[in-house]
């Protein structure tokens, strides 16, 4: 039994609860004044408040305190034994564990035994079957997929068993494995009589009856229902073939008709099987999810190995297959064909019997299966169909308690739930899930958002790697989901329509200097940035540091969004700017989304254009110009600053000359070039791309020189450089660029730079030459 809530009343009880929670695991509920003594405990004001909360979320409740208090607290909450959680009362010294509710069906008796084993105390069981050594009828076969028909007279049959009244039992002769199991389970019951004909069960000498069959037996069951219990076993395998895009409603109707005409129970369907070529049919997948059973895909090679004459004629022969419905049913069941192919307008149905199968999972799987299920941001509307199907097929659901709570409406009473109360120990959670799968269980390990993004997929595969996993035992499947940044993006409109970077600010596993380098690189490269794990009580400075780094490279008007608990009941979304972004608005349940240089706010939404093109809308105010010191400026690492010069005329030659002299790597883009530029290219001193400028030419450039003789082209280059985060010099419009090139004279260790701030480069060159002449003569002219 898992997903346990422990409610303690006294300080001693809280201490015992903490000890039990570590062993089970479980969630501890403690009075508000004692809760701080257990960091992971949930505080409560009244016992009734704690019991109501635990009743709604837990499969089992351990109450440490007086039995009378527990009884009064649970009395208003009791509904039916089929839905009530297990309740065990335990004294604060752990001497006696007494099941109060759900002894068999909910597992309270087993839980009491576990508690007693931990504390060294005793389990005080009052269930009649336990005291007499008789089996609990509602538990027989449950671990193998057996279920009780909802209209069974379970309480009556159980009373007859413990009272020693005669009980007749009939098992369908087609299910010999079920007969063997039931005989073993009922061996200690002296008043059991086995019959060969189910009609005999109507005899008055039988006070009660037990029936095991996959058939409807409608008339007989109507006669016996008031005194009988009926087991439903997952023994039917349904093979389905269909035309493309056949809707699920049409498939469900065809299946219902087939089962009804064959007198078979839909509750006994164990799996839906289809061919590999139909694996992506949404209707078939949806039908399996609707029934809560696995979808078994039969490989094409397996089908082609069969003899076509063995099956009914099929249109699938055009795919070199003997058929779909019949062969898939037989292969998946590993048993005989029970219902030959039934053809409908757009689908075919066949049913096979799994005579040796008693497990609820697919019999073709020799080991268990671990499915890593992404449950999305929180709202079940965003849960994918594949994730719903994986949850429906699982025997065990495990994950962080908060995430379990999100999907609880989708879980069934027969599914085991392992909820961990704390976020930590991901590796331990991964190991536990792997061990359950290796034990033969079908396990779903869940995580919010996408399980492959800052979530549990990595710990699972890291653990498997350490254990030498070969790809089997267990089989592992990953179900993708809607990540938190995608949910936030949808709320905002279109903020991630260009390149995106995800960065976690948690330095628990990644050193902060590495996170800082990644932030700086993403900001420089002009990615839209999504920040995960932005801020917690123990990490309260990292988000401020991250925003400061981005502010070095983005306009203060860049839109920034804080999305907390997106799609959940307490969703909060704040759209602000980089200048106004307040780190205090974020916590660990928040995703922070920062736009790139072209992102803009629009009527409460955030938009990032698909490309770096001029927008028709009025752009956001540009980043204020930063005053630049007068020349000279010395760049000490020119090799790290790749330059692109566009224009191969005399102006472009002057730009290149200065760059080469200073040691910059140069790429020239121009259909034509001066003789000197062509010579430098031939010598390998620069790269010359002999063509006109085009979009994308500035990729990787740090310095850009717009030196063509076309005003419109230079303007485009300046705009593209600004968008790419590169500094630009514009020859014919200095104010459009970010820097100006001085006229430079070098003589020995002396460098003289003369600048007109780009307004009169010829005059600057004349002044430079005059100074050079003056220095050469050694004296000024008169």
XYZ file of C-alpha atoms in Angstrom:
782
model
C 0.000 0.000 0.000
C 1.395 3.379 -0.939
C 0.480 7.044 -1.097
C 0.070 7.117 2.661
C -0.871 10.074 4.843
C 0.164 9.943 8.510
C -1.798 12.224 10.843
C -0.209 12.753 14.242
C -1.745 14.564 17.216
C 0.993 14.785 19.857
C 4.710 15.645 19.795
C 5.575 11.970 20.403
C 3.208 11.023 17.607
C 4.898 13.469 15.242
C 8.285 11.922 16.008
C 6.895 8.438 15.265
C 5.262 9.746 12.081
C 8.602 11.109 10.842
C 10.196 7.704 11.465
C 7.401 5.860 9.641
C 7.382 8.319 6.718
C 11.037 7.573 6.013
C 10.318 3.845 5.828
C 7.041 3.750 3.885
C 7.314 6.572 2.382
C 4.426 8.819 3.433
C 3.279 12.399 3.931
C 3.215 13.639 7.524
C 0.424 15.875 8.830
C 1.275 17.575 12.128
C -0.397 20.175 14.371
C 0.723 23.674 13.435
C 2.766 24.104 16.627
C 4.732 20.856 16.032
C 5.012 21.001 12.233
C 8.291 23.027 12.217
C 9.974 20.054 13.928
C 9.522 18.009 10.721
C 10.604 20.130 7.700
C 8.535 18.141 5.189
C 5.380 17.999 7.334
C 2.111 19.649 6.364
C 0.629 21.726 9.170
C -3.035 21.527 10.186
C -5.261 23.412 12.592
C -7.812 20.714 13.428
C -7.898 16.918 13.128
C -11.053 17.154 11.021
C -9.258 19.474 8.573
C -6.300 17.096 8.223
C -8.529 14.028 7.858
C -10.637 15.636 5.142
C -7.548 16.651 3.151
C -5.915 13.239 3.504
C -9.177 11.449 2.672
C -9.368 13.258 -0.650
C -5.767 12.630 -1.704
C -4.406 9.474 -0.052
C -5.086 5.783 -0.568
C -4.233 5.007 3.051
C -4.320 7.012 6.306
C -2.427 6.219 9.486
C -3.846 8.029 12.509
C -1.465 8.203 15.480
C -3.696 8.866 18.469
C -6.822 7.680 20.229
C -9.149 5.451 18.201
C -12.159 7.455 19.325
C -10.788 10.643 17.791
C -10.109 8.810 14.527
C -13.584 7.259 14.405
C -15.318 10.592 14.938
C -13.125 12.228 12.291
C -13.787 9.638 9.578
C -17.484 9.036 10.283
C -18.780 11.924 8.103
C -16.448 10.899 5.256
C -17.390 7.225 4.840
C -19.072 6.337 1.538
C -18.447 2.737 0.430
C -15.802 0.066 0.861
C -15.084 0.215 -2.857
C -13.888 3.834 -2.684
C -12.920 4.581 0.932
C -9.191 4.657 1.729
C -7.591 2.319 4.243
C -7.484 3.724 7.782
C -5.215 2.317 10.501
C -5.093 3.642 14.061
C -1.724 3.480 15.826
C -0.819 4.459 19.362
C 2.027 6.971 19.768
C 4.392 4.246 21.046
C 3.730 2.043 17.992
C 2.621 -0.974 20.049
C -0.718 -1.666 18.367
C -1.821 -1.101 14.759
C -5.588 -1.459 14.375
C -7.269 -1.367 10.926
C -10.471 0.684 11.133
C -11.594 0.869 7.490
C -10.678 -0.999 4.303
C -9.148 -4.102 5.841
C -9.036 -6.161 2.650
C -10.001 -4.140 -0.399
C -8.117 -0.966 0.546
C -5.220 -2.842 2.187
C -5.570 -1.685 5.795
C -4.743 -5.162 7.154
C -1.529 -5.354 5.136
C -0.628 -1.814 6.143
C -1.160 -2.667 9.831
C 1.251 -5.586 9.455
C 3.829 -3.312 7.799
C 3.516 -0.718 10.556
C 3.915 -3.362 13.234
C 7.030 -4.689 11.522
C 8.565 -1.191 11.548
C 7.680 -0.333 15.161
C 8.130 -3.816 16.642
C 4.481 -3.804 17.739
C 1.472 -5.956 16.857
C -1.176 -5.771 14.140
C -4.613 -6.179 15.717
C -6.794 -7.659 12.964
C -10.539 -8.034 13.485
C -11.578 -9.201 9.995
C -13.294 -12.585 10.287
C -11.538 -14.127 7.301
C -8.141 -13.191 8.710
C -8.917 -14.656 12.116
C -10.135 -17.906 10.485
C -7.343 -18.122 7.929
C -9.746 -17.748 5.021
C -8.966 -15.817 1.834
C -10.306 -12.331 1.187
C -12.482 -12.885 -1.867
C -12.121 -9.285 -3.034
C -8.334 -9.663 -3.214
C -8.082 -12.961 -5.111
C -6.294 -12.429 -8.424
C -6.212 -8.640 -8.053
C -2.472 -8.519 -8.686
C -3.110 -10.377 -11.954
C -5.849 -8.188 -13.289
C -8.879 -9.985 -11.853
C -11.772 -7.678 -11.046
C -15.119 -8.149 -9.367
C -18.247 -7.380 -11.355
C -19.682 -4.172 -9.940
C -23.058 -5.804 -9.316
C -21.598 -8.740 -7.363
C -23.072 -9.604 -3.950
C -19.578 -9.565 -2.469
C -20.575 -8.902 1.130
C -23.146 -11.739 1.075
C -20.706 -14.264 -0.393
C -17.983 -13.268 2.066
C -20.412 -13.663 4.968
C -21.365 -17.135 3.725
C -17.689 -18.050 3.520
C -16.880 -17.062 7.124
C -20.158 -18.557 8.406
C -19.470 -21.929 6.811
C -22.450 -21.872 4.427
C -22.221 -23.961 1.241
C -20.879 -22.053 -1.774
C -20.985 -23.326 -5.352
C -18.158 -22.384 -7.719
C -18.077 -22.588 -11.520
C -15.107 -21.640 -13.713
C -15.499 -21.498 -17.489
C -13.740 -24.605 -18.894
C -11.931 -22.345 -21.393
C -9.994 -20.851 -18.461
C -8.023 -23.713 -16.881
C -5.343 -21.409 -15.432
C -8.034 -19.451 -13.583
C -9.465 -22.719 -12.195
C -6.034 -23.691 -10.862
C -5.534 -20.328 -9.172
C -8.978 -20.258 -7.588
C -8.636 -23.827 -6.304
C -5.385 -22.845 -4.628
C -6.876 -19.708 -3.069
C -9.992 -21.513 -1.763
C -8.233 -24.626 -0.513
C -8.744 -23.582 3.144
C -12.511 -23.100 2.705
C -14.266 -26.364 3.695
C -17.728 -25.521 2.333
C -16.718 -24.897 -1.302
C -18.251 -27.195 -3.962
C -17.140 -27.139 -7.595
C -19.773 -27.607 -10.295
C -19.448 -28.455 -13.999
C -22.611 -26.700 -15.117
C -23.265 -23.083 -14.055
C -27.016 -23.817 -13.998
C -26.444 -25.970 -10.910
C -25.563 -22.806 -8.942
C -29.236 -21.841 -8.858
C -29.964 -24.781 -6.552
C -31.297 -23.785 -3.123
C -28.636 -25.823 -1.373
C -26.041 -23.228 -2.387
C -26.279 -20.199 -0.112
C -23.886 -18.360 -2.398
C -22.086 -18.798 -5.705
C -18.831 -17.778 -7.400
C -18.575 -17.508 -11.185
C -15.475 -17.035 -13.356
C -16.119 -16.466 -17.046
C -15.440 -14.086 -19.905
C -18.949 -14.668 -21.255
C -22.009 -12.522 -20.573
C -24.267 -15.364 -19.345
C -26.937 -12.676 -19.152
C -29.933 -14.815 -18.211
C -28.078 -16.916 -15.661
C -26.398 -13.921 -14.052
C -29.708 -12.118 -13.677
C -30.996 -15.160 -11.769
C -27.891 -15.579 -9.562
C -26.711 -12.019 -9.064
C -28.295 -11.481 -5.652
C -26.293 -14.317 -4.105
C -23.203 -14.465 -6.312
C -19.794 -13.004 -6.845
C -18.326 -12.821 -10.326
C -14.673 -12.484 -11.330
C -13.810 -10.707 -14.586
C -10.465 -11.750 -16.050
C -8.427 -9.951 -18.763
C -8.410 -12.838 -21.241
C -9.765 -11.371 -24.498
C -7.463 -9.977 -27.153
C -9.162 -7.853 -29.796
C -7.551 -7.596 -33.227
C -8.513 -4.527 -35.269
C -7.884 -3.415 -38.825
C -9.372 -0.246 -40.256
C -9.279 2.279 -43.028
C -7.328 5.455 -42.520
C -8.809 7.975 -40.044
C -11.693 5.740 -38.949
C -13.072 7.554 -35.866
C -12.983 5.967 -32.431
C -16.787 6.043 -32.065
C -17.162 3.884 -35.164
C -14.550 1.413 -33.921
C -16.141 1.274 -30.460
C -19.563 0.535 -31.963
C -18.111 -2.244 -34.122
C -16.376 -3.790 -31.128
C -19.511 -3.596 -28.983
C -21.517 -5.343 -31.711
C -18.900 -8.076 -32.122
C -18.679 -8.809 -28.393
C -22.438 -8.777 -27.906
C -23.081 -11.193 -30.764
C -20.389 -13.536 -29.413
C -21.781 -13.261 -25.838
C -18.468 -11.823 -24.568
C -17.814 -9.199 -21.886
C -16.029 -5.958 -22.794
C -14.722 -5.879 -19.195
C -12.590 -8.937 -20.053
C -10.717 -7.268 -22.926
C -7.007 -7.355 -22.064
C -5.483 -5.605 -25.050
C -6.186 -4.160 -28.486
C -3.865 -5.514 -31.181
C -3.190 -4.148 -34.634
C -0.565 -4.254 -37.349
C 2.500 -2.037 -37.501
C 1.122 -0.279 -40.579
C -1.871 0.841 -38.458
C 0.158 1.835 -35.392
C -0.411 5.556 -35.907
C -4.188 5.346 -36.385
C -5.645 7.777 -33.795
C -8.956 5.924 -33.620
C -7.338 2.637 -32.557
C -5.151 4.346 -29.943
C -8.154 6.236 -28.612
C -10.183 3.011 -28.355
C -7.460 1.346 -26.277
C -7.325 4.393 -24.017
C -11.122 4.399 -23.756
C -11.073 0.787 -22.569
C -8.051 1.376 -20.336
C -6.031 -1.422 -21.948
C -2.658 -1.588 -23.733
C -2.297 -1.242 -27.479
C -0.188 -4.115 -28.850
C 1.550 -3.490 -32.164
C 2.407 -6.581 -34.214
C 5.525 -6.209 -36.352
C 5.185 -6.602 -40.103
C 7.826 -9.361 -40.111
C 5.784 -11.415 -37.638
C 2.683 -11.164 -39.782
C 4.464 -12.034 -43.008
C 5.847 -15.193 -41.393
C 2.295 -16.594 -41.062
C 0.486 -18.709 -43.643
C -2.341 -16.681 -45.271
C -4.441 -19.851 -45.667
C -4.734 -20.031 -41.889
C -6.907 -16.904 -41.763
C -9.956 -15.486 -43.480
C -9.353 -13.800 -46.861
C -8.193 -10.224 -46.362
C -7.644 -7.068 -48.384
C -4.327 -6.713 -46.537
C -2.861 -9.185 -49.046
C -1.949 -6.133 -51.136
C 0.522 -5.260 -48.360
C 1.883 -8.818 -48.483
C 0.137 -9.546 -45.168
C -2.125 -12.514 -44.364
C -4.565 -10.105 -42.713
C -4.742 -7.701 -39.799
C -7.555 -8.382 -37.327
C -7.305 -12.182 -37.069
C -3.513 -12.689 -37.165
C -2.896 -9.741 -34.820
C -5.389 -11.099 -32.309
C -3.861 -14.594 -32.404
C -0.254 -13.391 -32.155
C -0.973 -10.993 -29.293
C -3.058 -13.556 -27.375
C -0.829 -16.557 -28.045
C -4.093 -18.414 -27.979
C -6.887 -19.623 -30.245
C -9.165 -17.470 -32.343
C -12.424 -17.097 -30.453
C -14.344 -14.853 -32.868
C -13.368 -14.921 -36.572
C -13.037 -11.655 -38.411
C -16.189 -9.584 -38.467
C -16.251 -6.994 -41.265
C -17.838 -3.579 -40.909
C -17.990 -0.585 -43.250
C -14.499 0.704 -42.443
C -13.013 -1.796 -40.006
C -12.591 -5.442 -39.137
C -12.733 -7.023 -35.671
C -11.543 -10.422 -34.426
C -11.174 -11.810 -30.895
C -8.687 -14.365 -29.546
C -8.505 -16.020 -26.122
C -5.480 -15.849 -23.846
C -5.949 -19.210 -22.159
C -2.755 -19.052 -20.088
C -2.814 -15.342 -19.369
C -3.730 -14.166 -15.892
C -1.785 -10.917 -15.875
C -3.386 -7.659 -16.827
C -0.397 -6.527 -18.841
C 0.392 -7.664 -22.363
C 1.484 -11.298 -22.289
C 4.025 -10.673 -25.018
C 6.081 -8.696 -22.514
C 8.300 -11.056 -20.515
C 9.511 -8.354 -18.148
C 7.843 -5.292 -16.715
C 7.690 -1.929 -18.412
C 8.663 1.529 -17.223
C 6.880 4.374 -18.982
C 8.100 7.909 -18.303
C 4.949 9.983 -18.615
C 4.861 13.743 -19.160
C 1.650 15.098 -17.645
C 1.939 18.647 -18.973
C 1.744 21.897 -17.020
C -1.169 20.910 -14.785
C -4.516 21.284 -16.527
C -5.693 17.830 -17.636
C -6.893 19.391 -20.880
C -3.221 19.647 -21.894
C -2.488 15.968 -21.188
C -1.790 14.144 -24.461
C -3.768 11.119 -25.589
C -0.593 9.024 -25.388
C -0.050 10.090 -21.781
C -3.657 9.243 -20.878
C -3.249 5.825 -22.460
C 0.009 5.176 -20.591
C -1.626 6.098 -17.284
C -4.630 3.891 -18.045
C -2.396 0.908 -18.798
C -0.173 1.253 -15.729
C -0.446 -0.974 -12.692
C 1.703 1.359 -10.599
C 1.760 5.165 -10.779
C 4.704 6.845 -9.070
C 6.016 10.388 -8.798
C 6.138 13.516 -6.680
C 2.995 13.864 -4.559
C 2.059 17.271 -5.990
C 2.093 15.813 -9.514
C 0.097 12.745 -8.450
C -2.580 15.109 -7.129
C -2.855 16.725 -10.579
C -3.744 13.445 -12.325
C -5.676 11.777 -9.511
C -9.046 12.174 -11.315
C -7.695 9.825 -14.016
C -6.571 7.042 -11.676
C -8.546 3.918 -10.879
C -9.000 2.324 -7.442
C -7.162 -0.821 -8.583
C -4.002 1.109 -9.497
C -1.230 1.290 -6.935
C 0.087 4.786 -6.266
C 3.557 5.591 -4.934
C 3.663 9.285 -4.095
C 6.807 10.824 -2.634
C 6.190 13.871 -0.432
C 9.378 15.778 -1.313
C 10.945 16.888 -4.600
C 14.416 15.657 -3.676
C 16.055 12.257 -4.129
C 15.323 11.958 -7.836
C 17.852 9.129 -8.129
C 16.092 7.196 -5.357
C 12.748 7.694 -7.082
C 14.241 6.493 -10.359
C 15.740 3.380 -8.741
C 12.430 2.510 -7.075
C 10.536 2.772 -10.374
C 13.130 0.639 -12.174
C 12.995 -2.036 -9.471
C 9.200 -2.220 -9.690
C 9.376 -2.621 -13.470
C 12.042 -5.317 -13.171
C 9.725 -7.143 -10.786
C 7.287 -7.484 -13.665
C 5.043 -4.493 -13.035
C 3.804 -1.977 -15.576
C 5.017 1.280 -14.015
C 4.260 4.877 -14.989
C 6.738 7.389 -13.547
C 5.236 10.842 -13.974
C 6.578 14.374 -14.055
C 4.954 17.691 -14.848
C 5.651 19.475 -18.122
C 7.871 17.318 -20.309
C 9.648 14.574 -18.364
C 12.715 15.022 -20.557
C 13.195 18.718 -19.685
C 14.780 19.272 -16.249
C 12.835 16.253 -15.004
C 12.950 12.529 -14.254
C 13.996 11.061 -17.606
C 17.680 11.801 -17.028
C 17.883 10.231 -13.510
C 16.227 7.081 -14.889
C 18.652 6.687 -17.772
C 21.644 7.646 -15.612
C 20.653 4.881 -13.186
C 20.178 2.412 -16.030
C 23.600 3.303 -17.430
C 25.237 2.672 -14.061
C 23.533 -0.728 -13.925
C 24.695 -1.792 -17.385
C 21.227 -1.696 -18.946
C 21.060 -3.283 -22.420
C 17.737 -1.815 -23.542
C 15.543 -4.510 -22.010
C 14.565 -5.602 -18.505
C 12.839 -3.324 -18.116
C 11.543 -1.918 -21.358
C 11.494 1.874 -21.124
C 9.296 4.274 -23.070
C 9.163 8.078 -22.868
C 5.898 9.934 -23.469
C 6.472 13.620 -24.365
C 4.315 16.439 -23.056
C 3.634 20.160 -23.019
C 6.472 21.866 -21.187
C 6.004 24.842 -18.880
C 7.600 27.280 -21.334
C 5.221 26.099 -24.078
C 2.202 26.605 -21.840
C 3.383 30.105 -20.951
C 4.135 30.866 -24.608
C 0.588 29.892 -25.561
C -0.839 32.211 -22.939
C 1.343 35.068 -24.222
C 0.632 34.620 -27.911
C 3.753 33.997 -30.003
C 6.914 34.735 -27.996
C 9.053 31.791 -29.205
C 8.693 31.979 -32.977
C 12.436 32.291 -33.356
C 15.433 30.505 -31.850
C 14.951 29.594 -28.197
C 17.301 28.732 -25.338
C 16.285 27.005 -22.066
C 18.511 27.649 -19.044
C 18.020 26.459 -15.482
C 19.235 28.873 -12.803
C 19.547 26.118 -10.214
C 23.202 25.763 -9.235
C 22.595 22.612 -7.188
C 23.916 20.415 -10.011
C 25.500 22.993 -12.343
C 28.206 25.411 -11.121
C 27.112 29.040 -11.277
C 30.100 30.176 -13.397
C 28.965 27.730 -16.098
C 25.370 28.979 -15.867
C 26.665 32.533 -16.134
C 28.663 31.719 -19.286
C 25.587 30.141 -20.852
C 23.472 33.162 -19.979
C 26.001 35.533 -21.495
C 26.299 33.451 -24.658
C 22.516 33.228 -25.051
C 22.117 36.960 -24.514
C 24.862 37.792 -27.010
C 23.434 35.385 -29.592
C 20.003 37.023 -29.220
C 18.063 33.885 -28.273
C 14.629 34.109 -26.737
C 15.493 32.819 -23.252
C 13.333 30.700 -20.960
C 14.621 30.539 -17.388
C 13.656 27.521 -15.283
C 14.082 27.218 -11.487
C 14.569 30.978 -11.270
C 14.318 31.594 -7.546
C 13.799 29.805 -4.233
C 14.187 30.659 -0.567
C 17.726 29.331 -0.553
C 18.651 30.707 -3.993
C 17.398 34.275 -4.050
C 20.090 36.154 -5.986
C 20.579 34.165 -9.206
C 17.633 35.614 -11.119
C 18.760 39.183 -10.441
C 22.229 38.265 -11.688
C 20.783 36.642 -14.809
C 18.657 39.682 -15.648
C 21.680 41.945 -15.178
C 23.626 39.895 -17.723
C 20.813 40.054 -20.279
C 20.450 43.827 -19.750
C 23.995 44.253 -21.066
C 22.790 43.017 -24.461
C 19.084 43.865 -24.753
C 17.003 47.006 -24.797
C 15.391 47.932 -21.476
C 12.070 47.712 -23.350
C 12.559 44.010 -24.173
C 9.409 42.177 -23.029
C 9.780 39.780 -20.087
C 7.068 37.460 -18.769
C 6.754 35.712 -15.412
C 4.473 32.656 -15.609
C 3.608 30.941 -12.321
C 1.504 27.755 -12.122
C 0.461 28.215 -15.760
C -2.830 26.404 -16.605
C -3.433 25.568 -12.934
C -6.096 27.036 -10.669
C -3.812 29.718 -9.206
C -2.165 30.750 -12.491
C -0.358 34.104 -12.423
C 1.173 35.755 -15.497
C 2.954 39.107 -15.392
C 4.139 40.775 -18.612
C 6.700 43.501 -18.023
C 9.970 44.800 -19.511
C 13.586 43.967 -18.926
C 14.060 47.289 -17.173
C 11.105 46.732 -14.841
C 11.479 42.963 -14.231
C 11.441 42.271 -10.498
C 13.093 39.010 -9.352
C 10.768 38.915 -6.337
C 7.917 38.027 -8.708
C 9.395 34.560 -9.289
C 9.697 31.341 -7.322
C 10.385 27.670 -8.146
C 6.935 27.316 -9.732
C 7.675 30.152 -12.174
C 9.097 30.217 -15.694
C 10.648 33.495 -16.859
C 10.529 34.216 -20.599
C 12.769 36.947 -22.056
C 12.270 38.173 -25.606
C 15.003 38.724 -28.173
C 15.890 42.077 -29.730
C 12.916 41.960 -32.076
C 10.301 40.769 -29.562
C 7.546 43.221 -28.739
C 4.492 43.561 -26.514
C 1.104 43.755 -28.193
C -2.145 44.279 -26.250
C -1.014 42.216 -23.298
C 0.672 39.609 -25.481
C 4.293 38.978 -26.380
C 5.404 38.402 -29.964
C 8.710 37.393 -31.516
C 8.791 37.686 -35.337
C 9.799 34.620 -37.324
C 12.783 36.366 -38.884
C 15.014 39.400 -38.566
C 13.034 41.644 -40.880
C 11.704 45.136 -40.478
C 8.260 45.203 -38.858
C 5.407 47.302 -40.130
C 4.387 48.071 -36.577
C 6.090 50.892 -34.732
C 9.165 49.400 -33.104
C 9.880 49.659 -29.418
C 12.146 52.580 -28.454
C 15.715 51.659 -29.155
C 18.297 51.230 -26.454
C 19.650 54.668 -25.549
C 23.013 55.379 -27.116
C 25.891 54.964 -24.718
C 28.354 57.840 -24.893
C 31.577 56.657 -26.516
C 34.934 57.991 -25.521
C 36.817 60.054 -28.039
C 39.549 58.277 -30.017
C 41.975 56.657 -29.798
C 40.461 53.290 -28.809
C 42.667 50.189 -28.673
C 41.140 46.744 -29.175
C 43.482 44.225 -27.580
C 42.031 40.952 -28.954
C 41.195 41.614 -32.612
C 41.350 37.906 -33.529
C 38.225 37.382 -31.414
C 36.278 40.016 -33.365
C 35.485 38.721 -36.867
C 34.661 41.585 -39.238
C 32.503 41.686 -42.353
C 33.081 44.421 -44.929
C 30.359 44.811 -47.552
C 31.482 46.826 -50.560
C 34.632 46.370 -52.624
C 35.265 49.958 -53.764
C 37.845 52.458 -52.483
C 35.907 52.991 -49.217
C 35.780 49.262 -48.583
C 39.498 49.029 -49.341
C 40.261 51.664 -46.690
C 38.201 49.747 -44.130
C 39.923 46.459 -44.932
C 43.388 48.043 -44.876
C 42.888 49.248 -41.303
C 41.404 45.955 -40.168
C 44.215 43.866 -41.601
C 46.809 46.167 -40.090
C 45.207 45.708 -36.673
C 44.995 41.914 -37.016
C 41.236 41.423 -37.524
C 39.917 38.419 -39.507
C 38.078 39.909 -42.492
C 35.345 38.608 -44.783
C 34.613 40.798 -47.835
C 31.237 40.567 -49.610
C 31.030 42.324 -52.972
C 30.491 41.397 -56.641
C 33.580 43.442 -57.574
C 36.690 44.620 -55.725
C 39.624 46.958 -56.201
C 42.887 45.510 -57.432
C 44.362 45.755 -53.921
C 41.426 43.917 -52.325
C 41.645 41.204 -55.001
C 45.368 40.861 -54.334
C 44.823 40.513 -50.551
C 42.214 37.850 -51.238
C 44.600 35.987 -53.536
C 47.255 36.090 -50.809
C 44.760 34.562 -48.338
C 44.723 37.609 -46.085
C 40.944 37.903 -46.340
C 37.947 35.856 -47.535
C 36.210 37.351 -50.567
C 32.672 36.181 -51.363
C 32.197 37.510 -54.897
C 28.477 38.281 -54.837
C 25.942 40.843 -53.642
C 24.940 41.198 -50.004
C 22.041 38.995 -48.845
C 20.176 38.261 -45.608
C 22.165 36.104 -43.212
C 25.582 37.397 -44.273
C 26.242 38.884 -40.834
C 26.036 35.576 -38.964
C 28.938 35.371 -36.499
C 30.231 38.887 -37.224
C 31.190 41.209 -34.372
C 32.132 44.236 -36.516
C 30.259 45.173 -39.699
C 31.222 47.808 -42.286
C 28.506 48.959 -44.698
C 30.585 50.427 -47.541
C 28.559 49.894 -50.705
C 27.558 52.728 -53.032
C 23.852 51.915 -52.565
C 22.124 53.868 -49.745
C 19.266 51.373 -49.407
C 21.636 48.397 -49.103
C 23.707 50.142 -46.441
C 20.547 50.883 -44.473
C 19.536 47.201 -44.627
C 22.975 46.177 -43.443
C 22.787 48.575 -40.496
C 19.373 47.217 -39.447
C 20.528 43.604 -39.750
C 23.675 44.301 -37.725
C 21.616 45.872 -34.959
C 19.298 42.856 -34.867
C 22.257 40.460 -34.781
C 23.980 42.329 -31.972
C 26.999 43.329 -34.077
C 28.590 46.776 -34.093
C 28.235 48.544 -37.426
C 30.053 51.353 -39.238
C 28.011 52.939 -42.043
C 30.137 54.824 -44.529
C 27.490 57.107 -46.043
C 25.276 57.645 -42.950
C 27.416 57.707 -39.787
C 24.428 58.245 -37.487
C 22.953 54.873 -38.509
C 25.963 53.014 -37.170
C 27.456 52.303 -33.752
C 31.035 53.496 -34.256
C 33.258 55.563 -36.555
C 36.698 54.767 -37.902
C 39.364 57.407 -37.311
C 42.153 58.317 -39.682
C 45.172 56.591 -38.144
C 48.902 57.238 -38.442
C 51.402 54.834 -36.900
C 55.058 55.666 -36.430
C 57.113 53.310 -34.306
C 55.403 53.073 -30.943
C 53.363 56.176 -31.668
C 49.760 55.928 -32.935
C 47.779 59.011 -33.889
C 44.041 58.813 -34.562
C 42.053 61.728 -35.958
C 38.268 61.503 -35.914
C 35.478 63.716 -37.179
C 32.870 61.318 -35.686
C 32.171 60.163 -39.203
C 30.920 63.493 -40.519
C 34.012 64.475 -42.541
C 36.365 61.520 -43.039
C 38.306 63.332 -45.792
C 39.041 66.267 -43.458
C 40.155 63.810 -40.731
C 42.499 62.157 -43.228
C 43.913 65.539 -44.252
C 44.596 66.467 -40.643
C 46.223 63.080 -40.071
C 48.481 63.552 -43.114
C 49.464 67.058 -41.973
C 50.427 65.699 -38.569
C 52.395 62.907 -40.204
C 54.303 65.448 -42.343
C 54.945 67.565 -39.300
C 56.371 64.607 -37.386
C 58.498 63.602 -40.368
C 60.075 67.078 -40.580
C 60.549 67.215 -36.804
C 59.437 70.894 -36.637
C 56.122 72.620 -37.298
C 55.746 74.670 -40.454
C 55.515 78.455 -40.106
